[in-house]
Amino acid sequence: MKIKLTILSFAIILCFSSCHKEVRSEKGGIDIISNVYFEASRGLERMQSFHISKMSYSNDNLIEIVPDRTFPEMSKQIYFIKDSLCYAIGYERKTTIFSEIVLKQKPLLVWDKKEGAVFSKEWIPNYRNRRKLSDTVLFGKQYKRFEINSPWNYTRFYIYPTDTILPYSLYRHAELDYHGRLERIDSYNKKNDIFVTLQLIPRKNWDDIARELFEFDHFVTRSKNE
């Protein structure tokens, strides 16, 4: 009887572990978009939208395009990111080979990057004082939610339950706690009366510039190995 109970316990643990197994997405893209509402208590008419970052990834290789804020259709900077290291890519990108960039260029730690998507190892401020909220539906997707209220800010966080892990996350520690992907943060600055939304929008395909870079690098690497 004891043996049967042991086997049953092991099966339950194995099942529980498999239910929370993470799956890494091999290919796709991520957009980071922010909307800023000024004098929010008077209405949402005064608003400015920012396309902060356009990222595309192939396994652990990530291409980040930082749009120009004045002309969003233009690229202010392009980065190749791998293993927490960041390399700037110039306008000769059509002939860019990732392995050569890594050898020739001095990298920048992603934590020190000043533009585009923010890479941070810090925890959400006042995270231990968060309060659970009921689930909600936005844009056809159901989200888990929690809030953090302080004398200066009120912030809500929206986590989409999923086992699929992307190579970039806003706050990885919260995703681990809630078994999902943090896709939206709404924050209200009480002193300055400014309401800010930050959205992480996953997509299945690369953007055109990233496709150009990935396909050329893949072609050169494959040719060298043949």
mmCIF file of C-alpha atoms in Angstrom, residues 55 60-64 79-87 89 110 113 117 119:
data_model
loop_
_atom_site.group_PDB
_atom_site.id
_atom_site.type_symbol
_atom_site.label_atom_id
_atom_site.label_comp_id
_atom_site.label_asym_id
_atom_site.label_seq_id
_atom_site.Cartn_x
_atom_site.Cartn_y
_atom_site.Cartn_z
ATOM 1 C CA MET A 55 11.816 43.640 -31.924
ATOM 2 C CA ASP A 60 17.952 33.676 -28.796
ATOM 3 C CA ASN A 61 19.026 36.196 -31.470
ATOM 4 C CA LEU A 62 17.104 39.448 -31.256
ATOM 5 C CA ILE A 63 16.990 42.425 -33.619
ATOM 6 C CA GLU A 64 15.653 45.635 -32.103
ATOM 7 C CA TYR A 79 20.582 46.664 -32.435
ATOM 8 C CA PHE A 80 21.618 43.037 -32.505
ATOM 9 C CA ILE A 81 21.076 41.541 -29.040
ATOM 10 C CA LYS A 82 22.351 38.192 -27.787
ATOM 11 C CA ASP A 83 23.133 36.847 -24.299
ATOM 12 C CA SER A 84 22.449 40.196 -22.577
ATOM 13 C CA LEU A 85 24.888 41.938 -24.940
ATOM 14 C CA CYS A 86 23.899 44.649 -27.393
ATOM 15 C CA TYR A 87 25.601 45.613 -30.691
ATOM 16 C CA ILE A 89 24.076 47.858 -36.531
ATOM 17 C CA VAL A 110 21.434 45.590 -22.443
ATOM 18 C CA LYS A 113 21.053 50.674 -23.199
ATOM 19 C CA ALA A 117 12.997 48.687 -24.904
ATOM 20 C CA PHE A 119 15.928 45.712 -20.029
#
